[in-house]
CSV table of C-alpha atoms in Angstrom, one decimal:
chain,number,residue,atom,x,y,z
A,15,UNK,CA,19.6,12.0,30.5
A,16,UNK,CA,16.5,13.2,28.6
A,17,UNK,CA,18.3,12.8,25.4
A,18,UNK,CA,19.4,9.2,26.3
A,19,UNK,CA,15.9,8.2,27.2
A,20,UNK,CA,14.5,9.5,23.9
A,21,UNK,CA,17.2,7.7,22.0
A,22,UNK,CA,16.6,4.4,23.8
A,23,UNK,CA,12.8,4.7,23.3
A,24,UNK,CA,13.2,5.5,19.6
A,25,UNK,CA,15.3,2.4,19.1
A,26,UNK,CA,12.9,0.2,21.1
A,27,UNK,CA,9.7,1.6,19.4
A,28,UNK,CA,11.4,1.2,16.0
A,29,UNK,CA,12.2,-2.4,16.6
A,30,UNK,CA,9.0,-3.6,18.5
A,31,UNK,CA,6.3,-1.0,17.9
A,32,UNK,CA,4.9,1.1,20.7
A,33,UNK,CA,2.4,-1.1,22.5
A,34,UNK,CA,4.8,-3.9,23.4
A,35,UNK,CA,7.5,-1.5,24.8
A,36,UNK,CA,7.1,-0.7,28.5
A,37,UNK,CA,8.8,1.9,30.8
A,38,UNK,CA,10.5,-1.1,32.3
A,39,UNK,CA,12.0,-2.0,28.9
A,40,UNK,CA,13.4,1.5,28.5
A,41,UNK,CA,14.8,1.5,32.0
A,42,UNK,CA,16.4,-1.9,31.5
A,43,UNK,CA,17.8,-0.8,28.1
A,44,UNK,CA,19.5,2.1,29.7
A,45,UNK,CA,20.5,0.3,32.9
A,46,UNK,CA,18.7,2.9,35.1
A,47,UNK,CA,15.7,2.8,37.4
A,48,UNK,CA,12.2,3.6,36.3
A,49,UNK,CA,12.1,6.4,38.9
A,50,UNK,CA,14.8,8.2,36.9
A,51,UNK,CA,12.7,8.1,33.8
A,52,UNK,CA,9.7,9.4,35.7
A,53,UNK,CA,11.7,12.3,36.9
A,54,UNK,CA,11.8,13.5,33.2
A,55,UNK,CA,8.7,12.1,31.6
A,56,UNK,CA,5.2,11.5,33.1
A,57,UNK,CA,4.5,8.4,31.0
A,58,UNK,CA,5.3,6.5,27.8
A,59,UNK,CA,3.2,8.8,25.6
A,60,UNK,CA,5.2,11.8,26.8
A,61,UNK,CA,8.4,10.2,25.6
A,62,UNK,CA,6.7,9.1,22.4
A,63,UNK,CA,5.7,12.7,21.5
A,64,UNK,CA,9.3,13.8,21.8
A,65,UNK,CA,10.5,10.9,19.8
A,66,UNK,CA,8.0,11.7,17.0
A,67,UNK,CA,8.8,15.4,17.1
A,68,UNK,CA,12.5,14.7,16.7
A,69,UNK,CA,11.9,12.3,13.9
A,70,UNK,CA,9.7,14.7,12.1
A,71,UNK,CA,12.3,17.5,12.4
A,72,UNK,CA,14.8,15.2,10.9
A,73,UNK,CA,12.4,14.4,8.0
A,74,UNK,CA,11.7,18.1,7.4
A,75,UNK,CA,15.4,18.8,7.3
A,76,UNK,CA,15.9,16.0,4.7
A,77,UNK,CA,12.9,17.1,2.7
A,78,UNK,CA,14.4,20.6,2.5
A,79,UNK,CA,17.5,19.1,0.9
A,80,UNK,CA,15.3,17.6,-1.9
A,81,UNK,CA,14.9,21.1,-3.3
A,82,UNK,CA,18.5,21.1,-4.3
A,83,UNK,CA,17.8,18.2,-6.7
A,84,UNK,CA,17.0,19.8,-10.0
A,85,UNK,CA,15.0,17.2,-11.8
A,86,UNK,CA,11.5,16.5,-10.4
A,87,UNK,CA,11.7,12.8,-11.4
A,88,UNK,CA,14.9,12.3,-9.4
A,89,UNK,CA,13.3,14.3,-6.6
A,90,UNK,CA,10.3,12.0,-6.4
A,91,UNK,CA,12.4,8.9,-6.4
A,92,UNK,CA,14.9,10.3,-3.9
A,93,UNK,CA,12.0,11.3,-1.5
A,94,UNK,CA,10.9,7.6,-1.5
A,95,UNK,CA,14.5,6.5,-1.0
A,96,UNK,CA,14.8,8.8,2.0
A,97,UNK,CA,11.8,7.1,3.4
A,98,UNK,CA,13.4,3.7,2.7
A,99,UNK,CA,16.5,4.6,4.6
A,100,UNK,CA,14.5,6.2,7.5
A,101,UNK,CA,12.3,3.1,7.8
A,102,UNK,CA,14.7,0.4,6.8
A,103,UNK,CA,14.6,-1.1,10.3
A,104,UNK,CA,11.2,0.0,11.4
A,105,UNK,CA,8.6,-2.4,12.6
A,106,UNK,CA,5.4,-1.6,10.6
A,107,UNK,CA,3.5,-2.1,14.0
A,108,UNK,CA,4.9,1.4,14.9
A,109,UNK,CA,2.7,3.2,12.5
A,110,UNK,CA,-0.2,0.9,13.2
A,111,UNK,CA,0.0,1.4,17.0
A,112,UNK,CA,0.4,5.1,16.6
A,113,UNK,CA,-2.7,5.4,14.4
A,114,UNK,CA,-4.8,3.2,16.6
A,115,UNK,CA,-3.7,3.9,20.2
A,116,UNK,CA,-1.9,7.2,20.3
A,117,UNK,CA,-4.2,9.8,18.6
A,118,UNK,CA,-2.2,12.8,19.8
A,119,UNK,CA,1.1,11.6,18.5
A,120,UNK,CA,-0.6,10.4,15.3
A,121,UNK,CA,-1.9,14.0,15.1
A,122,UNK,CA,1.7,15.2,14.9
A,123,UNK,CA,2.2,13.0,11.9
A,124,UNK,CA,-1.0,14.2,10.3
A,125,UNK,CA,0.0,17.8,10.6
A,126,UNK,CA,3.4,17.0,9.2
A,127,UNK,CA,1.7,15.3,6.3
A,128,UNK,CA,-0.7,18.2,5.6
A,129,UNK,CA,1.9,20.9,5.9
A,130,UNK,CA,5.0,19.4,4.5
A,131,UNK,CA,4.4,16.2,2.5
A,132,UNK,CA,1.3,17.2,0.5
A,133,UNK,CA,2.9,20.6,-0.2
A,134,UNK,CA,6.1,18.8,-1.3
A,135,UNK,CA,4.2,16.5,-3.7
A,136,UNK,CA,2.1,19.4,-5.1
A,137,UNK,CA,5.3,21.5,-5.7
A,138,UNK,CA,7.0,18.5,-7.3
A,139,UNK,CA,4.0,17.9,-9.7
A,140,UNK,CA,3.7,21.6,-10.6
A,141,UNK,CA,7.4,21.8,-11.3
A,142,UNK,CA,7.3,18.6,-13.4
A,143,UNK,CA,4.4,19.9,-15.5
A,144,UNK,CA,6.1,23.3,-16.0
A,145,UNK,CA,9.3,21.6,-17.2
A,146,UNK,CA,7.5,19.2,-19.5
A,147,UNK,CA,8.4,16.0,-17.6
A,148,UNK,CA,4.8,15.4,-16.4
A,149,UNK,CA,1.6,15.6,-18.4
A,150,UNK,CA,-0.1,19.0,-18.5
A,151,UNK,CA,-3.6,17.4,-18.2
A,152,UNK,CA,-2.9,16.0,-14.7
A,153,UNK,CA,-5.5,16.8,-12.0
A,154,UNK,CA,-2.9,17.8,-9.3
A,155,UNK,CA,-5.5,18.1,-6.5
A,156,UNK,CA,-6.7,14.5,-7.0
A,157,UNK,CA,-3.4,12.8,-7.7
A,158,UNK,CA,-1.4,14.5,-5.0
A,159,UNK,CA,-3.9,13.0,-2.5
A,160,UNK,CA,-3.6,9.6,-4.2
A,161,UNK,CA,0.2,9.7,-3.7
A,162,UNK,CA,-0.2,10.5,0.0
A,163,UNK,CA,-2.8,7.7,0.4
A,164,UNK,CA,-0.3,5.3,-1.2
A,165,UNK,CA,2.2,5.9,1.6
A,166,UNK,CA,-0.5,5.0,4.1
A,167,UNK,CA,-1.9,2.0,2.3
A,168,UNK,CA,1.6,0.5,2.1
A,169,UNK,CA,1.7,0.5,5.9
A,170,UNK,CA,-1.8,-0.9,6.4
A,171,UNK,CA,-1.4,-4.5,7.5
A,172,UNK,CA,-5.0,-5.3,6.6
A,173,UNK,CA,-4.2,-4.5,3.0
A,174,UNK,CA,-0.6,-5.7,2.8
A,175,UNK,CA,0.0,-8.2,5.5
A,176,UNK,CA,3.7,-7.9,6.5
A,177,UNK,CA,4.3,-11.6,6.3
A,178,UNK,CA,3.4,-11.6,2.6
A,179,UNK,CA,4.6,-8.1,1.5
A,180,UNK,CA,7.8,-6.3,2.5
A,181,UNK,CA,6.6,-2.8,3.1
A,182,UNK,CA,9.4,-1.3,0.9
A,183,UNK,CA,8.6,-3.6,-2.0
A,184,UNK,CA,5.1,-2.0,-1.9
A,185,UNK,CA,6.4,1.5,-1.5
A,186,UNK,CA,8.9,1.1,-4.5
A,187,UNK,CA,6.2,-0.4,-6.7
A,188,UNK,CA,3.9,2.6,-5.8
A,189,UNK,CA,6.4,5.3,-6.5
A,190,UNK,CA,7.5,3.9,-9.9
A,191,UNK,CA,3.8,3.2,-10.9
A,192,UNK,CA,2.9,6.7,-9.8
A,193,UNK,CA,5.7,8.3,-11.8
A,194,UNK,CA,5.0,6.3,-14.9
A,195,UNK,CA,1.3,7.3,-14.6
A,196,UNK,CA,2.2,11.0,-14.8
A,197,UNK,CA,5.2,11.3,-17.1
A,198,UNK,CA,5.2,12.7,-20.6
A,199,UNK,CA,7.4,11.2,-23.4
A,200,UNK,CA,10.1,13.6,-22.3
A,201,UNK,CA,9.7,12.3,-18.8
A,202,UNK,CA,9.9,8.6,-19.9
A,203,UNK,CA,13.0,9.4,-22.0
A,204,UNK,CA,14.8,10.7,-18.8
A,205,UNK,CA,13.3,8.0,-16.5
A,206,UNK,CA,14.5,5.2,-18.7
A,207,UNK,CA,18.1,6.4,-18.4
A,208,UNK,CA,17.8,6.1,-14.6
A,209,UNK,CA,15.6,3.1,-14.0
A,210,UNK,CA,18.2,0.4,-13.4
A,211,UNK,CA,19.8,2.2,-10.5
A,212,UNK,CA,16.5,3.2,-8.8
A,213,UNK,CA,14.4,0.1,-8.8
A,214,UNK,CA,15.2,-1.9,-5.7
A,215,UNK,CA,14.2,-5.5,-5.6
A,216,UNK,CA,12.8,-7.2,-2.5
B,20,UNK,CA,-44.9,-6.8,-2.8
B,21,UNK,CA,-41.4,-8.0,-1.7
B,22,UNK,CA,-40.0,-6.9,-5.0
B,23,UNK,CA,-41.7,-3.4,-4.8
B,24,UNK,CA,-40.3,-2.9,-1.2
B,25,UNK,CA,-36.8,-3.7,-2.4
B,26,UNK,CA,-37.0,-1.4,-5.4
B,27,UNK,CA,-38.3,1.5,-3.3
B,28,UNK,CA,-35.6,0.9,-0.6
B,29,UNK,CA,-32.9,0.8,-3.3
B,30,UNK,CA,-34.1,4.1,-4.8
B,31,UNK,CA,-34.2,5.8,-1.3
B,32,UNK,CA,-30.9,4.4,-0.1
B,33,UNK,CA,-29.2,5.5,-3.4
B,34,UNK,CA,-30.6,9.0,-3.0
B,35,UNK,CA,-30.1,9.6,0.7
B,36,UNK,CA,-27.8,7.0,2.1
B,37,UNK,CA,-29.0,4.3,4.5
B,38,UNK,CA,-29.0,6.0,7.9
B,39,UNK,CA,-31.4,8.8,7.0
B,40,UNK,CA,-34.0,6.5,5.4
B,41,UNK,CA,-36.6,5.0,7.8
B,42,UNK,CA,-39.2,2.2,7.5
B,43,UNK,CA,-41.7,5.1,7.5
B,44,UNK,CA,-40.0,6.6,4.4
B,45,UNK,CA,-40.3,3.4,2.5
B,46,UNK,CA,-43.9,2.9,3.5
B,47,UNK,CA,-44.7,6.5,2.5
B,48,UNK,CA,-42.9,6.0,-0.8
B,49,UNK,CA,-45.0,3.0,-1.6
B,50,UNK,CA,-48.2,4.3,-0.2
B,51,UNK,CA,-48.6,1.3,2.1
B,52,UNK,CA,-48.6,0.8,5.8
B,53,UNK,CA,-45.4,0.0,7.8
B,54,UNK,CA,-47.2,-3.2,9.0
B,55,UNK,CA,-47.3,-4.5,5.4
B,56,UNK,CA,-43.5,-4.0,5.2
B,57,UNK,CA,-42.9,-5.8,8.5
B,58,UNK,CA,-44.9,-8.8,7.1
B,59,UNK,CA,-42.1,-9.3,4.7
B,60,UNK,CA,-39.0,-7.9,6.4
B,61,UNK,CA,-38.1,-7.8,10.1
B,62,UNK,CA,-36.2,-4.6,9.9
B,63,UNK,CA,-34.4,-2.1,7.6
B,64,UNK,CA,-31.2,-4.1,7.6
B,65,UNK,CA,-33.1,-7.2,6.3
B,66,UNK,CA,-34.2,-5.1,3.3
B,67,UNK,CA,-30.8,-3.6,2.9
B,68,UNK,CA,-29.2,-7.1,2.6
B,69,UNK,CA,-31.6,-8.0,-0.2
B,70,UNK,CA,-30.9,-4.7,-1.9
B,71,UNK,CA,-27.1,-5.3,-1.8
B,72,UNK,CA,-27.4,-8.9,-2.9
B,73,UNK,CA,-29.4,-7.9,-6.0
B,74,UNK,CA,-27.1,-5.0,-6.8
B,75,UNK,CA,-24.0,-7.3,-6.5
B,76,UNK,CA,-25.7,-9.9,-8.8
B,77,UNK,CA,-26.3,-7.2,-11.4
B,78,UNK,CA,-22.6,-6.1,-11.1
B,79,UNK,CA,-21.4,-9.7,-11.4
B,80,UNK,CA,-23.5,-10.1,-14.5
B,81,UNK,CA,-22.1,-7.0,-16.1
B,82,UNK,CA,-18.5,-8.0,-15.2
B,83,UNK,CA,-19.0,-11.3,-17.0
B,84,UNK,CA,-19.8,-9.3,-20.1
B,85,UNK,CA,-16.5,-7.6,-19.9
B,86,UNK,CA,-14.8,-10.8,-20.9
B,87,UNK,CA,-16.2,-10.3,-24.4
B,88,UNK,CA,-14.2,-7.1,-24.8
B,89,UNK,CA,-11.0,-8.2,-26.4
B,90,UNK,CA,-8.5,-5.5,-25.5
B,91,UNK,CA,-7.5,-5.3,-21.8
B,92,UNK,CA,-7.2,-1.5,-22.0
B,93,UNK,CA,-10.7,-1.2,-23.2
B,94,UNK,CA,-11.8,-3.6,-20.6
B,95,UNK,CA,-10.3,-1.7,-17.7
B,96,UNK,CA,-11.8,1.6,-18.9
B,97,UNK,CA,-15.2,-0.1,-19.5
B,98,UNK,CA,-15.2,-1.6,-16.0
B,99,UNK,CA,-14.8,1.9,-14.6
B,100,UNK,CA,-17.5,3.2,-16.9
B,101,UNK,CA,-19.9,0.5,-15.7
B,102,UNK,CA,-19.2,1.7,-12.2
B,103,UNK,CA,-19.8,5.3,-13.3
B,104,UNK,CA,-23.2,4.3,-14.7
B,105,UNK,CA,-24.2,2.2,-11.7
B,106,UNK,CA,-23.2,5.0,-9.3
B,107,UNK,CA,-24.2,8.0,-11.3
B,108,UNK,CA,-27.0,8.9,-9.0
B,109,UNK,CA,-25.6,7.4,-5.9
B,110,UNK,CA,-25.1,9.4,-2.7
B,111,UNK,CA,-21.6,8.7,-1.5
B,112,UNK,CA,-23.1,8.4,2.0
B,113,UNK,CA,-24.4,5.0,1.0
B,114,UNK,CA,-21.0,3.4,1.0
B,115,UNK,CA,-19.9,5.3,4.1
B,116,UNK,CA,-23.0,4.2,6.1
B,117,UNK,CA,-22.6,0.7,4.9
B,118,UNK,CA,-19.0,0.5,6.0
B,119,UNK,CA,-19.6,2.2,9.4
B,120,UNK,CA,-23.0,1.0,10.5
B,121,UNK,CA,-24.0,-2.2,8.7
B,122,UNK,CA,-21.0,-4.5,9.0
B,123,UNK,CA,-22.9,-7.6,7.7
B,124,UNK,CA,-24.1,-5.9,4.5
B,125,UNK,CA,-20.6,-4.4,4.1
B,126,UNK,CA,-19.3,-8.0,4.4
B,127,UNK,CA,-21.3,-8.9,1.3
B,128,UNK,CA,-19.5,-6.1,-0.6
B,129,UNK,CA,-16.1,-7.3,0.8
B,130,UNK,CA,-16.7,-10.9,-0.4
B,131,UNK,CA,-17.8,-9.6,-3.8
B,132,UNK,CA,-14.6,-7.6,-3.9
B,133,UNK,CA,-12.4,-10.5,-2.9
B,134,UNK,CA,-14.0,-13.0,-5.2
B,135,UNK,CA,-14.9,-11.0,-8.3
B,136,UNK,CA,-13.2,-7.7,-8.4
B,137,UNK,CA,-9.7,-8.6,-7.4
B,138,UNK,CA,-9.8,-11.6,-9.6
B,139,UNK,CA,-11.1,-9.4,-12.5
B,140,UNK,CA,-8.2,-7.0,-12.0
B,141,UNK,CA,-5.6,-9.7,-11.8
B,142,UNK,CA,-6.9,-11.5,-14.9
B,143,UNK,CA,-6.9,-8.2,-16.8
B,144,UNK,CA,-3.3,-7.5,-15.8
B,145,UNK,CA,-2.1,-10.9,-16.7
B,146,UNK,CA,-3.8,-10.7,-20.1
B,147,UNK,CA,-2.4,-7.2,-20.7
B,148,UNK,CA,1.1,-8.4,-19.9
B,149,UNK,CA,0.7,-11.6,-22.1
B,150,UNK,CA,-0.4,-9.5,-25.0
B,151,UNK,CA,2.3,-6.8,-24.6
B,152,UNK,CA,0.0,-3.9,-23.7
B,153,UNK,CA,1.2,-3.8,-20.0
B,154,UNK,CA,4.8,-4.0,-18.8
B,155,UNK,CA,6.2,-7.4,-18.1
B,156,UNK,CA,8.0,-6.2,-14.9
B,157,UNK,CA,4.8,-5.3,-13.1
B,158,UNK,CA,4.2,-6.7,-9.6
B,159,UNK,CA,0.7,-7.9,-10.2
B,160,UNK,CA,0.1,-8.8,-6.5
B,161,UNK,CA,0.9,-5.3,-5.2
B,162,UNK,CA,-0.6,-3.3,-8.0
B,163,UNK,CA,-3.9,-5.2,-8.2
B,164,UNK,CA,-4.4,-4.4,-4.5
B,165,UNK,CA,-3.5,-0.8,-5.2
B,166,UNK,CA,-6.3,-0.6,-7.8
B,167,UNK,CA,-8.8,-2.0,-5.4
B,168,UNK,CA,-7.8,0.5,-2.7
B,169,UNK,CA,-8.2,3.3,-5.2
B,170,UNK,CA,-11.9,2.5,-5.6
B,171,UNK,CA,-12.3,2.7,-1.9
B,172,UNK,CA,-10.3,5.9,-1.4
B,173,UNK,CA,-12.4,7.7,-3.9
B,174,UNK,CA,-15.4,7.0,-1.7
B,175,UNK,CA,-13.7,8.1,1.5
B,176,UNK,CA,-15.1,11.5,2.5
B,177,UNK,CA,-12.2,12.1,4.8
B,178,UNK,CA,-9.8,12.0,1.9
B,179,UNK,CA,-12.0,13.4,-0.9
B,180,UNK,CA,-14.8,15.6,0.7
B,181,UNK,CA,-17.8,15.3,-1.7
B,182,UNK,CA,-18.3,19.1,-1.6
B,183,UNK,CA,-14.8,19.6,-3.2
B,184,UNK,CA,-14.5,16.5,-5.3
B,185,UNK,CA,-17.0,14.8,-7.5
B,186,UNK,CA,-16.5,11.1,-6.8
B,187,UNK,CA,-16.4,10.2,-10.5
B,188,UNK,CA,-13.8,12.9,-11.2
B,189,UNK,CA,-11.6,11.0,-8.7
B,190,UNK,CA,-12.5,7.6,-10.1
B,191,UNK,CA,-11.7,8.6,-13.7
B,192,UNK,CA,-8.4,10.3,-12.7
B,193,UNK,CA,-7.5,7.1,-10.9
B,194,UNK,CA,-8.2,4.6,-13.7
B,195,UNK,CA,-6.4,6.7,-16.3
B,196,UNK,CA,-3.4,7.2,-14.0
B,197,UNK,CA,-3.4,3.5,-13.2
B,198,UNK,CA,-3.4,2.5,-16.8
B,199,UNK,CA,-0.7,4.9,-17.8
B,200,UNK,CA,1.4,3.6,-15.0
B,201,UNK,CA,1.3,0.0,-16.3
B,202,UNK,CA,1.3,0.4,-20.1
B,203,UNK,CA,4.1,-0.4,-22.5
B,204,UNK,CA,4.8,1.7,-25.6
B,205,UNK,CA,2.4,-0.7,-27.5
B,206,UNK,CA,-0.2,0.0,-24.8
B,207,UNK,CA,0.3,3.8,-25.1
B,208,UNK,CA,0.0,3.6,-28.9
B,209,UNK,CA,-3.4,2.0,-28.6
B,210,UNK,CA,-4.5,4.1,-25.6
B,211,UNK,CA,-3.7,7.3,-27.4
B,212,UNK,CA,-6.2,6.4,-30.2
B,213,UNK,CA,-9.0,6.0,-27.6
B,214,UNK,CA,-8.4,8.7,-25.1
B,215,UNK,CA,-10.7,11.4,-26.3
B,216,UNK,CA,-13.8,9.3,-26.0
B,217,UNK,CA,-12.9,7.8,-22.7
B,218,UNK,CA,-11.9,10.8,-20.5
B,219,UNK,CA,-15.0,12.3,-18.9
B,220,UNK,CA,-14.7,15.8,-17.5
B,221,UNK,CA,-16.4,16.8,-14.3
């Protein structure tokens, strides 16, 4: 039952954000009573935390698979593509609600960001420099933090209102602009052989 | 006297931020009584607004001069260099205080950003594309907003703590990364002839 509750909550949060989903909605979705849910979880935020933890485990697992991709340019594009798939049907309100109203669950995301994502970006940049695909004069400390901020800006409805900008259009522009900003001629030569299959139009 | 008060306040705000500067400090700096200041301005925020308005007029004037620079790449680097000069001795707390505690004065900055800076960046990008220095496939709507956000991120002490990152080191990394991310081969050919004089090390 716990697993079914988490799965239903995940679907509802993904579709409608967090604030507008109630315990009633989850009960209705599963065809069970609210009392049954409260036997397992004290409140919506308790379910939310499990949802987030499971989602982050999945992401960490997928990120680990990126290591098997040899070329750092492919790796950076694939990482964004993983995000595209993971968030294809996600309401941007989810991230916004999390940040604004659920600081503890947002904290889980922040730790994930600090431990896994920043490390992943830094490793990617160091590998790219070592292999001559990225410029040797890059300031990795500054630019890895820019890349992380780009993910967040793309989700910020005050900067990119969802009715004007599809979130993935923004993310794809960002990753390709970021890559072009760090590549050497060797990097561009490789990138230009790939480009057509990687740019997704929205 | 009004002009002297504004000039003193500007110097103090620049050096210490806004919150830690009192009306007493301004009076002491000018060797006058607080009563004299209150004859001209009702409170610190009234002085602050005039300081900000004068600073923005100066910036708008300097931005207008950018139009005389023919090449869009030179223009984008020069715009950042103008900022470097304007902010060379500025305490980053100034922007932070403004955003957090003085919403009306911050609003003046935001209007300036929307009316002048975004327009300046968009014009620059369209010119660069038309002249073949920037890629024709750029999403100007998305990337001009990224560029604006980069200015703000560089000032955000939660992203770039001032004890670890010199603000202008971040700004210079951002403008050069941004340019490299949008240039064509023709753009790079021109850029590579300039680079040594434009990159400033911190």
